[in-house]
PDB file of C-alpha atoms and ligand atoms in Angstrom:
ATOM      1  CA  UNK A   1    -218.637   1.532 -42.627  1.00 67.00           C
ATOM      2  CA  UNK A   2    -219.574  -0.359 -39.595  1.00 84.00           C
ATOM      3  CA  UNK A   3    -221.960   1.511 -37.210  1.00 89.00           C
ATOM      4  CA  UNK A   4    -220.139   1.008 -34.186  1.00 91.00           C
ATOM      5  CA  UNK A   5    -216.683   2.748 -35.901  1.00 94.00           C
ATOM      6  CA  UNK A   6    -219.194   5.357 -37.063  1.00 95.00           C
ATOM      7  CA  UNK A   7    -219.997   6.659 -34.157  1.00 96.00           C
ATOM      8  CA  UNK A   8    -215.989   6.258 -32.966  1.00 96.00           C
ATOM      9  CA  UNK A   9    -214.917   8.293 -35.754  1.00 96.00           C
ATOM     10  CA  UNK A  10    -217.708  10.841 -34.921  1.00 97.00           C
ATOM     11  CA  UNK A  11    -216.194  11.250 -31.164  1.00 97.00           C
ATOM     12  CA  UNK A  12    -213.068  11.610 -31.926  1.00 97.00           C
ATOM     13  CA  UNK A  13    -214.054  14.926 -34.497  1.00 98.00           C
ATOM     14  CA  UNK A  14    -216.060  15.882 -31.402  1.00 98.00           C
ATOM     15  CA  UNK A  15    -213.317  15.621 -28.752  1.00 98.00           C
ATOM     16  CA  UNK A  16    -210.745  16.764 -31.190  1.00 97.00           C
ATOM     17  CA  UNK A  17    -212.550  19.980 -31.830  1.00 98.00           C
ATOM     18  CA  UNK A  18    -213.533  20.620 -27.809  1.00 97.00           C
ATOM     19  CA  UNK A  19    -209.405  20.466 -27.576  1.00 97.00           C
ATOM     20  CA  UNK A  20    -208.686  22.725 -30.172  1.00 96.00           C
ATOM     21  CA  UNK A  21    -211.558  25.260 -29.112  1.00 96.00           C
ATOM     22  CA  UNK A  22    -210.392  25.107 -25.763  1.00 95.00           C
ATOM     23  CA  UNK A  23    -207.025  25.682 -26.359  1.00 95.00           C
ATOM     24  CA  UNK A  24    -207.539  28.748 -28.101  1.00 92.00           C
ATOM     25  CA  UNK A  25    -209.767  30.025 -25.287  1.00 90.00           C
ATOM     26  CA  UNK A  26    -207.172  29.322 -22.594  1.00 90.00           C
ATOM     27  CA  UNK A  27    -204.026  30.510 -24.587  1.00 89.00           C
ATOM     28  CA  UNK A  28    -205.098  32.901 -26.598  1.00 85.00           C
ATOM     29  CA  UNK A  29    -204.064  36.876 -25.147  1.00 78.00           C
ATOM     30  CA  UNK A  30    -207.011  39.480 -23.796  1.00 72.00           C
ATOM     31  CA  UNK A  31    -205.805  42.897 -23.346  1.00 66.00           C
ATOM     32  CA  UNK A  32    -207.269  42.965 -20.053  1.00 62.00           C
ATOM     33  CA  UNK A  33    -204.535  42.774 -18.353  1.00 62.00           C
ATOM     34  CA  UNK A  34    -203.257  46.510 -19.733  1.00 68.00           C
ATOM     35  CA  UNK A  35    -205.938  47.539 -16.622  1.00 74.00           C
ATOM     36  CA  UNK A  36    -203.766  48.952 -13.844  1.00 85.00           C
ATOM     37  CA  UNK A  37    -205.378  51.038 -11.185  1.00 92.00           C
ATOM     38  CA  UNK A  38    -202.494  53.500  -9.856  1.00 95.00           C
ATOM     39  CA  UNK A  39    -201.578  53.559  -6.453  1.00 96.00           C
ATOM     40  CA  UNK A  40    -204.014  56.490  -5.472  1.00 97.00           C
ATOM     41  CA  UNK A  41    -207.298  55.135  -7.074  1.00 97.00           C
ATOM     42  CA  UNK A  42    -206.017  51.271  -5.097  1.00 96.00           C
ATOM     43  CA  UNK A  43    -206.251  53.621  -2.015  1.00 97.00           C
ATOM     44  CA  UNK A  44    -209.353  54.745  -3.073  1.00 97.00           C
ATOM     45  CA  UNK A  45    -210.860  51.024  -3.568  1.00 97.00           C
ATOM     46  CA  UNK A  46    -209.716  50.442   0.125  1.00 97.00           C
ATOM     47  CA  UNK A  47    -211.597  53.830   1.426  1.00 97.00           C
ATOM     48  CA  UNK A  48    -214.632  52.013  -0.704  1.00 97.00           C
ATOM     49  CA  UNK A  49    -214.155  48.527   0.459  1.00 96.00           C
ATOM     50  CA  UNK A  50    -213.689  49.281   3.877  1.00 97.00           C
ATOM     51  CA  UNK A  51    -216.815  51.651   3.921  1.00 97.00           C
ATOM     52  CA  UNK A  52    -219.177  48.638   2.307  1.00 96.00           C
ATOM     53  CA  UNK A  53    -220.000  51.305  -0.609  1.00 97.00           C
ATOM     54  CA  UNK A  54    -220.495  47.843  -2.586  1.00 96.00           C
ATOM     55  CA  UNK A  55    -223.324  46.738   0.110  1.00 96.00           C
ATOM     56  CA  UNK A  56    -225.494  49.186  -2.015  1.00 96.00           C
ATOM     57  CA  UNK A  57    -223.862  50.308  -5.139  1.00 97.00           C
ATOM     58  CA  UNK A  58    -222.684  48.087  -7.982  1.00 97.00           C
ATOM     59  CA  UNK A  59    -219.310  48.646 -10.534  1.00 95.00           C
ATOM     60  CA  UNK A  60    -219.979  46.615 -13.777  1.00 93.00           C
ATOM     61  CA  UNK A  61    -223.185  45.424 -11.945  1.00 93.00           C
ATOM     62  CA  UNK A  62    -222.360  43.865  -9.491  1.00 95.00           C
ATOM     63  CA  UNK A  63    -222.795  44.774  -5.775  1.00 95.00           C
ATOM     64  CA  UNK A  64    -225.674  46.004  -3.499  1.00 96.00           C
ATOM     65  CA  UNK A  65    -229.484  47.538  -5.499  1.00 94.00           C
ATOM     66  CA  UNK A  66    -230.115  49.906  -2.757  1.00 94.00           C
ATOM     67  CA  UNK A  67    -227.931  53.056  -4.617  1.00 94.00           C
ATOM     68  CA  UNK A  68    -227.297  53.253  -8.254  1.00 95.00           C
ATOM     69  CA  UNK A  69    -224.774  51.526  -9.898  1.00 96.00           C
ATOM     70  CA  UNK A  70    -221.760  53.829 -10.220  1.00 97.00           C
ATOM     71  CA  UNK A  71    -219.183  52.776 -13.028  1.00 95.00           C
ATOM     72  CA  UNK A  72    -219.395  55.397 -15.096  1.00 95.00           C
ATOM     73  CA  UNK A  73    -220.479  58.586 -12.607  1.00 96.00           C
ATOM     74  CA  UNK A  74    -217.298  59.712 -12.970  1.00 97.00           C
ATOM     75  CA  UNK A  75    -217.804  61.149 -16.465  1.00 95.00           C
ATOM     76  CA  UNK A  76    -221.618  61.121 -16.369  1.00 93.00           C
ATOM     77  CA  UNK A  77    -223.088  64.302 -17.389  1.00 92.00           C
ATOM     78  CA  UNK A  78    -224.086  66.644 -14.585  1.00 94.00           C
ATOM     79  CA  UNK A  79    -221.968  64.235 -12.339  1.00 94.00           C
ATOM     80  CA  UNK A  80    -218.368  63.546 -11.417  1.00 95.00           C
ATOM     81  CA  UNK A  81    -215.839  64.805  -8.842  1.00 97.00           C
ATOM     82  CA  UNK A  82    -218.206  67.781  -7.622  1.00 96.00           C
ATOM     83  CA  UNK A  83    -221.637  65.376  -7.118  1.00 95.00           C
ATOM     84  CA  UNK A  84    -218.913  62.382  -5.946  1.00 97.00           C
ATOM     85  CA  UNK A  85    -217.320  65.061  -3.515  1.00 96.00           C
ATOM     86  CA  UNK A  86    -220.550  66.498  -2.538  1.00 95.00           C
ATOM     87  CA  UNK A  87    -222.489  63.197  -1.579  1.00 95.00           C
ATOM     88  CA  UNK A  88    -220.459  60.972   0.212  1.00 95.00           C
ATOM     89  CA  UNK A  89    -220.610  63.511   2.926  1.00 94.00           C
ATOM     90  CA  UNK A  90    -224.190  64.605   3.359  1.00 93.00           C
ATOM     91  CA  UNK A  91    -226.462  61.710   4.113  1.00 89.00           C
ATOM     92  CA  UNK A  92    -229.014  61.880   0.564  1.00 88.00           C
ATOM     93  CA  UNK A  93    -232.008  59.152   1.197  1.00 87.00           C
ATOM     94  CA  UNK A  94    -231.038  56.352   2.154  1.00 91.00           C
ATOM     95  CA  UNK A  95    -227.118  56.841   1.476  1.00 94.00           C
ATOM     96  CA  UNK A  96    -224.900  57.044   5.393  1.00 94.00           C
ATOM     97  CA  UNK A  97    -223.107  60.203   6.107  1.00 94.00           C
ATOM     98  CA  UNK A  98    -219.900  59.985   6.199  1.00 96.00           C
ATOM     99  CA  UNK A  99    -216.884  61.989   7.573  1.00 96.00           C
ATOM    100  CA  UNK A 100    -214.451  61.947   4.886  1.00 97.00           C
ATOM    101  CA  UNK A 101    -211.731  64.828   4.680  1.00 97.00           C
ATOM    102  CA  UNK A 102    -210.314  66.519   1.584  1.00 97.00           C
ATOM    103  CA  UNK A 103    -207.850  63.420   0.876  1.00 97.00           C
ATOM    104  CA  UNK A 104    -210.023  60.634   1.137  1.00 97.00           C
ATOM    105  CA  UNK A 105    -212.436  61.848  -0.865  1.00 97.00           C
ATOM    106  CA  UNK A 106    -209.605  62.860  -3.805  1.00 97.00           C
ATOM    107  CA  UNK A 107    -208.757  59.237  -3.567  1.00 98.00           C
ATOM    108  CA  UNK A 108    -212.168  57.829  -3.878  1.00 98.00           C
ATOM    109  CA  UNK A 109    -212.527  60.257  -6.732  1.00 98.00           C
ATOM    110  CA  UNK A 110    -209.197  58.694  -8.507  1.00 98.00           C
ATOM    111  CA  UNK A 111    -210.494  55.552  -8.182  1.00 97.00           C
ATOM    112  CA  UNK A 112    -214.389  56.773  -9.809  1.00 97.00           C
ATOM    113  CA  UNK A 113    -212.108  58.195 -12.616  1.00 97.00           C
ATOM    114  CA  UNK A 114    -209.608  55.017 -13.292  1.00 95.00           C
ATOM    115  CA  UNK A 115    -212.927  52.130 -13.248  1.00 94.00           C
ATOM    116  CA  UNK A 116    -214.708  54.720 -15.474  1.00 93.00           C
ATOM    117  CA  UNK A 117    -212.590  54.335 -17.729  1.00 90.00           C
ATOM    118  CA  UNK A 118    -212.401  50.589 -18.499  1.00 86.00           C
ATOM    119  CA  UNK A 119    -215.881  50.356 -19.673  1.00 86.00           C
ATOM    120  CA  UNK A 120    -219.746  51.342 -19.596  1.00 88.00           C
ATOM    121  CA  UNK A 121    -222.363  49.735 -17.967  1.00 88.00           C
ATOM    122  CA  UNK A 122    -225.268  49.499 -18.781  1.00 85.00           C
ATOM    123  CA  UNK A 123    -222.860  48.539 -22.051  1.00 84.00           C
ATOM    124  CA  UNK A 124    -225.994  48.274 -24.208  1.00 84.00           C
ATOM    125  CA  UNK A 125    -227.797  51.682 -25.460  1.00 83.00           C
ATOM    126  CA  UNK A 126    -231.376  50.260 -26.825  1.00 87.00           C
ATOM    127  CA  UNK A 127    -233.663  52.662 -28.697  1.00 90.00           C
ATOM    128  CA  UNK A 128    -236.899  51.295 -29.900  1.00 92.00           C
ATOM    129  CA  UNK A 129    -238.322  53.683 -32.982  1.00 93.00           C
ATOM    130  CA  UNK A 130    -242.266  53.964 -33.807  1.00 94.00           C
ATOM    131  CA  UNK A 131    -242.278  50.610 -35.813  1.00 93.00           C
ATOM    132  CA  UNK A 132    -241.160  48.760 -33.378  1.00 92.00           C
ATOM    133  CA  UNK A 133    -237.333  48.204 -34.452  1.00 94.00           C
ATOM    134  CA  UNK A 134    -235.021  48.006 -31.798  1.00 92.00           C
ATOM    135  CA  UNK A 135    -231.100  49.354 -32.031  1.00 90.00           C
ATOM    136  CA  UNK A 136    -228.575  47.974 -30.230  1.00 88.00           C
ATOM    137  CA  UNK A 137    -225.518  50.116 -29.675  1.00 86.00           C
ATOM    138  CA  UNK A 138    -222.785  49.118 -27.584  1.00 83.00           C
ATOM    139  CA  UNK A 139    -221.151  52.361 -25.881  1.00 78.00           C
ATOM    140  CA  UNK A 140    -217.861  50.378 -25.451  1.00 72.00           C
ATOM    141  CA  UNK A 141    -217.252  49.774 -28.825  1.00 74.00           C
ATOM    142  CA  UNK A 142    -218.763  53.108 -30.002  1.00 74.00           C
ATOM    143  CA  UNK A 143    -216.367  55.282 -27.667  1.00 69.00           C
ATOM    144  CA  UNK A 144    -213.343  53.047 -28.855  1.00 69.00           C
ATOM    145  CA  UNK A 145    -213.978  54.156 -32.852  1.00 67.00           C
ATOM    146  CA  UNK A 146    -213.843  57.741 -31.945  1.00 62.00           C
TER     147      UNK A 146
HETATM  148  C1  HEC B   1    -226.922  52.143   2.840  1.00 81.78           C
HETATM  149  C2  HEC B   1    -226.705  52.225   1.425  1.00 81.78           C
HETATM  150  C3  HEC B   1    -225.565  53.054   0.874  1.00 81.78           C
HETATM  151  C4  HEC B   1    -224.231  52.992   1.190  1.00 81.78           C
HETATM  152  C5  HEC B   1    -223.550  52.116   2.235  1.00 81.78           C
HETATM  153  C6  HEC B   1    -223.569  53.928   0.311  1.00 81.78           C
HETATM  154  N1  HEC B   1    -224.470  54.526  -0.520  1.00 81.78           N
HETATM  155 FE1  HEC B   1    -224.055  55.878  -2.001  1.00 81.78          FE
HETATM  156  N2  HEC B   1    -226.048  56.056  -2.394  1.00 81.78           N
HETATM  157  C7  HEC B   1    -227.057  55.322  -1.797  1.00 81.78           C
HETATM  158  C8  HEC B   1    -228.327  55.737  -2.375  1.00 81.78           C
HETATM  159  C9  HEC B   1    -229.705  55.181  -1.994  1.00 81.78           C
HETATM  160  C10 HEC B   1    -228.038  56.731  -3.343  1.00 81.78           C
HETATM  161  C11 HEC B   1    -229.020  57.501  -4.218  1.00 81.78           C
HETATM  162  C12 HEC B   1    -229.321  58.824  -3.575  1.00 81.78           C
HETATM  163  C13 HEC B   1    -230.210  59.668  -4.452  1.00 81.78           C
HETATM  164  O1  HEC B   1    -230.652  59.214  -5.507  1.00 81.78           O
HETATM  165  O2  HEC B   1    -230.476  60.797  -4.078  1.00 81.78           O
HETATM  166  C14 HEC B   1    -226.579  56.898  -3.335  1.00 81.78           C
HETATM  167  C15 HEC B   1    -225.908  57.769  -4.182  1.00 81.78           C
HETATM  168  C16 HEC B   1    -224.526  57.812  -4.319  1.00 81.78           C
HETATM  169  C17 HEC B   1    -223.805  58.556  -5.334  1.00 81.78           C
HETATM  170  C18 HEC B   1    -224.434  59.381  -6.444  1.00 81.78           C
HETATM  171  C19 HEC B   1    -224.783  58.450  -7.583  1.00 81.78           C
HETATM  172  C20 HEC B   1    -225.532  59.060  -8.705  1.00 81.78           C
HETATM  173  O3  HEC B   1    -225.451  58.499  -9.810  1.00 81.78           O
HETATM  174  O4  HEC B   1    -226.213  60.062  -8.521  1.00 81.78           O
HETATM  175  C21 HEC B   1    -222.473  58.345  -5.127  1.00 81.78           C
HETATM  176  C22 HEC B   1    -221.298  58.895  -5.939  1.00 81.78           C
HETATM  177  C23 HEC B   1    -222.360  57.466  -3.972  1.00 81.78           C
HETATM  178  N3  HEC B   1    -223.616  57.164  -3.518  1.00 81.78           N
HETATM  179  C24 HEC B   1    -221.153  57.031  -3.455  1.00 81.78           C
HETATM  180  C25 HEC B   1    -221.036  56.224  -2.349  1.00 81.78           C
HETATM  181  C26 HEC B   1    -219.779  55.860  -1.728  1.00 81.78           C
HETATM  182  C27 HEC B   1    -218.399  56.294  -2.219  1.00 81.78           C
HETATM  183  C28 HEC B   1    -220.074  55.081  -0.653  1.00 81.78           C
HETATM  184  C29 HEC B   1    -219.119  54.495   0.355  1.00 81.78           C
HETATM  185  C30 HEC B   1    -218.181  55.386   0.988  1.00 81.78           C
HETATM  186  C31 HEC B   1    -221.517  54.922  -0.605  1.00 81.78           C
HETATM  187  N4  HEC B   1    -222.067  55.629  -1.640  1.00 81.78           N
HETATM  188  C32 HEC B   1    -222.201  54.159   0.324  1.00 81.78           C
HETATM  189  C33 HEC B   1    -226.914  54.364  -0.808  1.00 81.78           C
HETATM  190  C34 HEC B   1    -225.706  54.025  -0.205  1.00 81.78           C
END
């Protein structure tokens, strides 16, 4: 075959696969869309959009690195409603005081409780044994098989 028609027939695989892989990226169904935040833990987003909680704390990662990142305090051991309740309100190192009343802070708690459940983050549990072998386990996946 003649080099130049080589190459042709080479581009077109190329640009007939990129179609065909994009395609299926763009067409093909994620279940994310299942996610619905109820009306309470939506008012609860405001109350934590409106207070720039995000300035300092992260959900999935991303936000402010002056607090911890809080996706999953909801259902963290030792944690949850009563530590949620207890610290928004009492000014803990370098977290503001603020005045919220029995309501708001039920709301912000909903809305803890309905992101915690969509995922972990940190998603990846490493342990590293005495030879040096490191395990990966994603928490995800792991709490979906039980
Ligand atoms: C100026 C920065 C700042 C802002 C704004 C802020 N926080 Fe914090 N927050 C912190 C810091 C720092 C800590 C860690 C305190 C500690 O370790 O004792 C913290 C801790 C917390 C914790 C406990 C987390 C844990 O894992 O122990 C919760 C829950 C929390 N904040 C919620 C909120 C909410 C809700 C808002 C908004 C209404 C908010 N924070 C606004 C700085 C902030």
């Amino acid at each position: 075959m003649e080099q130049s028609k080589k190459y042709l027939l080479i581009l077109l695989v190329l640009v007939t696969a990129f179609t065909l892989y994009n395609f299926n990226i763009y067409t093909s169904e994620t279940n994310y869309t299942t996610i619905r935040l109820s009306k309470k833990a939506i008012e609860g987003e405001n109350i934590w959009l409106q207070n720039n909680c995000n300035s300092c704390h992260q959900i999935y990662g991303l936000g402010g690195y002056l607090g911890p990142d809080l996706t999953n305090v909801y259902s963290t051991k030792g944690k949850g409603e009563k530590l949620i309740k207890t610290i928004v309100n009492s000014a803990i190192k370098s977290m503001p005081k603020f005045n919220f009343n029995e309501d708001e802070k039920d709301l912000l708690v909903q809305f803890f409780k309905e992101i915690d459940q969509t995922g972990h983050y940190p998603d990846i549990n490493a342990t590293i044994s005495k030879d040096g072998w490191v395990t990966i386990k994603n928490k995800t996946l792991e709490n979906e098989k039980k």
